[in-house]
CSV table of C-alpha atoms in Angstrom, one decimal:
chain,number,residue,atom,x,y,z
M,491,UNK,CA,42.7,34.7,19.4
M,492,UNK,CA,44.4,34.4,22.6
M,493,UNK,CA,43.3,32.2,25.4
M,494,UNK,CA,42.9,35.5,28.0
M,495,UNK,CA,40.6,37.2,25.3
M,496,UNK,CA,36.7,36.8,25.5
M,497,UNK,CA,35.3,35.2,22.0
M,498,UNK,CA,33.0,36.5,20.1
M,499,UNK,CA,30.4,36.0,17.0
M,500,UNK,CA,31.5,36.3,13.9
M,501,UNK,CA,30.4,39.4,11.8
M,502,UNK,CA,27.2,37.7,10.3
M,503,UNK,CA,25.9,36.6,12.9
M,504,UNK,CA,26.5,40.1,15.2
M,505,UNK,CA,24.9,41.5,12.1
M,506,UNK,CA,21.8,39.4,12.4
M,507,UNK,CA,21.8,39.7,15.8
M,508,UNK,CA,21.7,43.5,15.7
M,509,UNK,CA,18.7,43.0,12.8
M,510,UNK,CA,17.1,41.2,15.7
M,511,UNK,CA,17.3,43.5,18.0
M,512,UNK,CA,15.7,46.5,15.6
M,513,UNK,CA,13.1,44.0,14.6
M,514,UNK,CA,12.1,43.0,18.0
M,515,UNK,CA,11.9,46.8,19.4
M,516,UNK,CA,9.6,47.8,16.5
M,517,UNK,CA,7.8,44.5,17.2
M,518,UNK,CA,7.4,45.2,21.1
M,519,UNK,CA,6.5,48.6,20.2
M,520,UNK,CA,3.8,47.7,18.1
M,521,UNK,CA,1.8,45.2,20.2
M,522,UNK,CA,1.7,47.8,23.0
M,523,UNK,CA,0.7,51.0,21.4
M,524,UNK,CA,-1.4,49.5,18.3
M,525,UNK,CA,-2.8,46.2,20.1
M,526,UNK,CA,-4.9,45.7,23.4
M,527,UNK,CA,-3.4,41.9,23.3
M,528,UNK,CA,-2.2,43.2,27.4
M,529,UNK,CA,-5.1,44.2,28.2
M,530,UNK,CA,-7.0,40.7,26.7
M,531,UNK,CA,-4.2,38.5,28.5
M,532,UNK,CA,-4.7,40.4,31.7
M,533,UNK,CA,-8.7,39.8,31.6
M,534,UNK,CA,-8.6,36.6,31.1
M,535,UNK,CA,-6.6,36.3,34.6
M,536,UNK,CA,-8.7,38.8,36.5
M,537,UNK,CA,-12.0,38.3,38.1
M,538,UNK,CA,-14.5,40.9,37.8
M,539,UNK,CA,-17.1,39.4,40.5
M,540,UNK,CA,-14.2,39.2,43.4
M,541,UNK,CA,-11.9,42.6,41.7
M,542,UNK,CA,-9.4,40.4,42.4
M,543,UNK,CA,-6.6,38.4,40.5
M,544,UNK,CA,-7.1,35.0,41.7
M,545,UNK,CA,-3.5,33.9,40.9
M,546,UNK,CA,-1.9,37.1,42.8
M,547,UNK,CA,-1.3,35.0,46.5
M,548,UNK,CA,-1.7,31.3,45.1
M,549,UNK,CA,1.3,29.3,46.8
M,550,UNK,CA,3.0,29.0,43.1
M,551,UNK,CA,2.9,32.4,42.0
M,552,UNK,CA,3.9,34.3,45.2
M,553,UNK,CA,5.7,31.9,47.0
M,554,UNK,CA,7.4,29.6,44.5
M,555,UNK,CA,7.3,32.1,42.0
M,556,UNK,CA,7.9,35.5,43.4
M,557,UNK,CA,10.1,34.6,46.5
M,558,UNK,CA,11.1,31.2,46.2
M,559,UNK,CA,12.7,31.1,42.3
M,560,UNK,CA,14.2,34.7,42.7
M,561,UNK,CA,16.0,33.9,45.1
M,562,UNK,CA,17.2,30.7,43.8
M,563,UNK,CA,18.1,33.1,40.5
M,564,UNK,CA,19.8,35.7,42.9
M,565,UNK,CA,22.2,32.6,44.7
M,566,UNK,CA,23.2,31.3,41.4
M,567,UNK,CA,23.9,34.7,39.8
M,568,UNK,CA,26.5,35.2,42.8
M,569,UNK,CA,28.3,31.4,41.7
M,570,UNK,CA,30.2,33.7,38.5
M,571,UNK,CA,30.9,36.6,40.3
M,572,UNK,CA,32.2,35.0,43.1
M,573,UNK,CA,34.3,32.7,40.3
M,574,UNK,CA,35.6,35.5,38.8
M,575,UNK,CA,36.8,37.4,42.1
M,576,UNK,CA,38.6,34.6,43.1
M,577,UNK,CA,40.2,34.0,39.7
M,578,UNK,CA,40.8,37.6,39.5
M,579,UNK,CA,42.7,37.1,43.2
M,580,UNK,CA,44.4,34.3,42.2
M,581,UNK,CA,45.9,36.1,39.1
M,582,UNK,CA,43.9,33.3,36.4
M,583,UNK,CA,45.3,29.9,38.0
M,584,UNK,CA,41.5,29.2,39.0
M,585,UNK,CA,39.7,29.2,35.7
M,586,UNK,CA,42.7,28.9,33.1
M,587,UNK,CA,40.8,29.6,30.0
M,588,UNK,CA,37.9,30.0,31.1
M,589,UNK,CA,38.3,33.4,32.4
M,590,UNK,CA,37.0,35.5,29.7
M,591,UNK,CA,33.5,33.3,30.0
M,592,UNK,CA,33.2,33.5,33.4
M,593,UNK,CA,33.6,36.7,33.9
M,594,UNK,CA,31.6,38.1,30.7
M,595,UNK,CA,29.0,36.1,33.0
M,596,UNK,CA,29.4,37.9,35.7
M,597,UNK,CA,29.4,40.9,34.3
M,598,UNK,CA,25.7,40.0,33.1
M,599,UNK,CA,24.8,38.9,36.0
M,600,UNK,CA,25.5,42.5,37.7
M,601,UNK,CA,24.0,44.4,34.5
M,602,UNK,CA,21.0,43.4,33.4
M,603,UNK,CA,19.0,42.8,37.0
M,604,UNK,CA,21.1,46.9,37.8
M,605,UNK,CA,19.6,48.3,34.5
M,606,UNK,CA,16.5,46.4,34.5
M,607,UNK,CA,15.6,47.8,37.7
M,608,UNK,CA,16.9,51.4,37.2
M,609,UNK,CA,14.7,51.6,33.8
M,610,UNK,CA,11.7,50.4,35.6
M,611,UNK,CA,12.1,52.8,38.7
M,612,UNK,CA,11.8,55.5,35.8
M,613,UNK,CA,8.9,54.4,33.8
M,614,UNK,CA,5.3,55.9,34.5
M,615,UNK,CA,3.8,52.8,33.1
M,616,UNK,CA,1.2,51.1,36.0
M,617,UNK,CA,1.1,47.4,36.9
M,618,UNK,CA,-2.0,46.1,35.8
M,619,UNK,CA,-3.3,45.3,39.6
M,620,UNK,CA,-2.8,49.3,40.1
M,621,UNK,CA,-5.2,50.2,37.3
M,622,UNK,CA,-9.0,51.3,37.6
M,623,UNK,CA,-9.7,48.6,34.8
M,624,UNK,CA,-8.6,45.6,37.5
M,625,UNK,CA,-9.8,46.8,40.8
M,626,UNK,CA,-7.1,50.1,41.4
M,627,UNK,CA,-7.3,53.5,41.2
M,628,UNK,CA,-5.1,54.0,38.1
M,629,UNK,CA,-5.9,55.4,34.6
M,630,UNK,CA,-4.2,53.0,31.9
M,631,UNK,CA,-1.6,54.4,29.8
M,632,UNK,CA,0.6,53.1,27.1
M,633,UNK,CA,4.2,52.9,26.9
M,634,UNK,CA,4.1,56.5,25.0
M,635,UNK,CA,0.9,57.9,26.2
M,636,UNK,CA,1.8,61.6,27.9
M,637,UNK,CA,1.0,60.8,31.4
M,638,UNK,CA,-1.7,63.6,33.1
M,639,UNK,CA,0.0,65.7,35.8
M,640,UNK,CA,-2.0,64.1,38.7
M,641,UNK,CA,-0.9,60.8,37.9
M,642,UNK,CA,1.8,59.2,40.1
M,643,UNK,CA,4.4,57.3,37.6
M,644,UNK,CA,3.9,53.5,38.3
M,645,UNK,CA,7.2,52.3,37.8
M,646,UNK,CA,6.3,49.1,36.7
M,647,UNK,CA,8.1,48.8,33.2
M,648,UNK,CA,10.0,46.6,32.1
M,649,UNK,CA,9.5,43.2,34.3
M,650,UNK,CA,12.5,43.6,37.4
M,651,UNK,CA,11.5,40.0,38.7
M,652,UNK,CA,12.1,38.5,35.0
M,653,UNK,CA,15.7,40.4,35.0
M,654,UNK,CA,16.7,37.9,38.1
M,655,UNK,CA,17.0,35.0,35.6
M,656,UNK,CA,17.4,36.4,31.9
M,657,UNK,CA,21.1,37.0,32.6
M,658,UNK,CA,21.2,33.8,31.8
M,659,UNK,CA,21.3,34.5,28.2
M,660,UNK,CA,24.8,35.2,28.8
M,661,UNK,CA,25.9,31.7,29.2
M,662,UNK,CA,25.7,31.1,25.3
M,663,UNK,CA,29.1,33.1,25.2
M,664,UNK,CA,30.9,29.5,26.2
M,665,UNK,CA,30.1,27.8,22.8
M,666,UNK,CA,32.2,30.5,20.8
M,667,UNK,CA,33.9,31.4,18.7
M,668,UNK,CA,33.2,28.0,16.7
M,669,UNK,CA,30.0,27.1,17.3
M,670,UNK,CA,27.9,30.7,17.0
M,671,UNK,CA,24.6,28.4,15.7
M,672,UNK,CA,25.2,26.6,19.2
M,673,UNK,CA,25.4,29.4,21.2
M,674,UNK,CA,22.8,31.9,19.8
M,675,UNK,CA,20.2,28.7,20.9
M,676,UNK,CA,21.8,27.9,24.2
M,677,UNK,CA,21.2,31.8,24.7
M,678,UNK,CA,17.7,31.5,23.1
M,679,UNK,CA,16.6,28.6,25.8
M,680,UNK,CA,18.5,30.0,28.8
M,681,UNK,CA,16.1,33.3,28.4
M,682,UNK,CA,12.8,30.5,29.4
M,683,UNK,CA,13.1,30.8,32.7
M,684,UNK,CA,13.2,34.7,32.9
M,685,UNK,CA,10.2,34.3,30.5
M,686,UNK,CA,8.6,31.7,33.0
M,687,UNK,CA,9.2,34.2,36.1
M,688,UNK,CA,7.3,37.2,33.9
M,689,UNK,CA,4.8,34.8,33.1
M,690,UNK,CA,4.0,34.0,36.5
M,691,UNK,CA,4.0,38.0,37.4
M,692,UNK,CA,1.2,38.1,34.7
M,693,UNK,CA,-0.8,36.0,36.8
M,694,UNK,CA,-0.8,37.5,39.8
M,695,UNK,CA,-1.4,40.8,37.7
M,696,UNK,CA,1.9,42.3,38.4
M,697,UNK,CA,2.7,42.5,34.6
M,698,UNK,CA,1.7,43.2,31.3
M,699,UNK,CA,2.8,40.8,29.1
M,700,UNK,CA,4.9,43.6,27.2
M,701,UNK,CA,6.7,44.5,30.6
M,702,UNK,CA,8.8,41.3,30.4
M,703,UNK,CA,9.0,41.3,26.6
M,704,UNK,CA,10.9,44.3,27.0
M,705,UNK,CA,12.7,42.5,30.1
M,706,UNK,CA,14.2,39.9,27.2
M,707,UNK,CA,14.7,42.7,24.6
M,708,UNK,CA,16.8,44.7,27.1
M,709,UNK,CA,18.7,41.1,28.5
M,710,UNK,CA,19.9,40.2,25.1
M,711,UNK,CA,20.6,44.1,24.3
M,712,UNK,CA,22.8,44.6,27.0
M,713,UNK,CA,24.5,41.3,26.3
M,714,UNK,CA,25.0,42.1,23.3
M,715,UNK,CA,26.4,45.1,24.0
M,716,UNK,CA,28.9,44.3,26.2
M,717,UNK,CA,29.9,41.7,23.8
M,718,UNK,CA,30.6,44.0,21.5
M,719,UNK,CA,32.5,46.7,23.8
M,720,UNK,CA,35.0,44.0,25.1
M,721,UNK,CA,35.5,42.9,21.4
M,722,UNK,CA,35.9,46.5,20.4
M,723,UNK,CA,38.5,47.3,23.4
M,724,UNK,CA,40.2,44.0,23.0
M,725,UNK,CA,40.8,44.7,19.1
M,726,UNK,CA,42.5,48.0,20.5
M,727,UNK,CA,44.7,46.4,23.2
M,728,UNK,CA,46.0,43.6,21.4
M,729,UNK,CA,47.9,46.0,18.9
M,730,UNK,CA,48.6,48.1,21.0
M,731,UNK,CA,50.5,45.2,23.2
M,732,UNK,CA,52.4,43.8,20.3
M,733,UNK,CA,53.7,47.3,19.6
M,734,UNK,CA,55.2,47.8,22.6
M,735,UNK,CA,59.2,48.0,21.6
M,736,UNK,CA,61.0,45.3,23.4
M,737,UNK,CA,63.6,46.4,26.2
M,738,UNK,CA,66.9,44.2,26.3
């Protein structure tokens, strides 16, 4: 492999990792359209005597949380891309081999928060502080319920805040090609603190806990993805490179 390309898994593990990926959709799936475990998590954060959700203004959940944290997550997802520009200027002499990383990084960074938040402007699903159940107006519907014609689409699914950290998964991409194990549970732990922001969401009540379950499926999808596009267009460049007839 040369040192410009970007490394991937090996075929097992892309394999299992695809398994993973059908798995955890199905499993997703399931807890919202055959469980109420949302609607449980949610009333145990909500207070029926005030109609309010005691956690929604509290200095950790609003301020630490909801402003604080993503903005923290927003600076650092700039540190790659601005890496990568600057590399890209300097034709490679800033990050030598590390390149490839970097900027498969980067390129996270940009699309999972971008698709995240394009997928959840679409959605008619309502944030649990909108609904009639928890103090709103709102009927609640599941992810595949038809939505009645007088009901305004909530927009609310998946978890955008969680997306301004769960690029991080994309940082396991530095411990291949030789150490896939390594790097599937650097990718695993570096998905917490997207999973820590949606948590704290689900306090205030501006989640269901399925909204940033689909927020991690949709992160490691789209990594995975673009893992597997660069590896498919760099399989197609390389020979068609060393083809090239040489001119004397």
């Amino acid at each position: 492999m040369s040192a410009s390309q970007l490394p991937v898994f090996p075929f097992t593990a892309r394999r299992h990792i695809l398994l993973a990926l059908i798995l955890g959709a199905l499993g997703i799936l399931w807890l919202g359209t055959f469980t109420d475990l949302d609607l449980r998590l949610a009333d145990l954060l909500y207070d029926p005597a005030t109609h309010l959700f005691p956690w929604r203004h509290a200095w950790l959940t609003e301020r630490f949380g909801h402003e604080f944290l993503r903005r923290l997550m927003t600076v650092l997802a700039l540190i790659p891309m601005v890496l990568a520009g600057a590399d890209l200027v300097l034709r490679g002499r800033l990050l030598g081999r590390w390149r490839p990383q970097v900027g498969f990084v980067a390129l996270c960074a940009i699309a999972i928060p971008a698709v995240t938040s394009l997928l959840k402007h679409a959605s008619s699903s309502h944030c649990p502080w909108d609904l009639a159940r928890y103090g709103g107006h709102e009927p609640y519907l599941r992810l595949l319920d038809h939505v009645p014609a007088l009901v305004e689409a909530g927009k609310c699914l998946p978890a955008g805040h969680a997306s301004s950290a769960l690029w991080l998964v994309a940082i396991g991409v530095f411990w291949l090609p030789h150490r896939p194990g390594t790097a599937l549970r650097v990718a695993g732990l570096a998905l917490l603190p997207g999973v820590a922001l949606g948590w704290l969401q689900q306090m205030r009540g501006a989640h269901f806990l399925t909204h940033t379950l689909w927020s991690v499926w949709i992160a490691v999808a789209i990594a995975f993805a673009l893992l597997e596009g660069l590896r498919l267009w760099q399989g197609r460049a390389v020979p068609a490179v060393r083809s090239e007839p040489v001119t004397p």
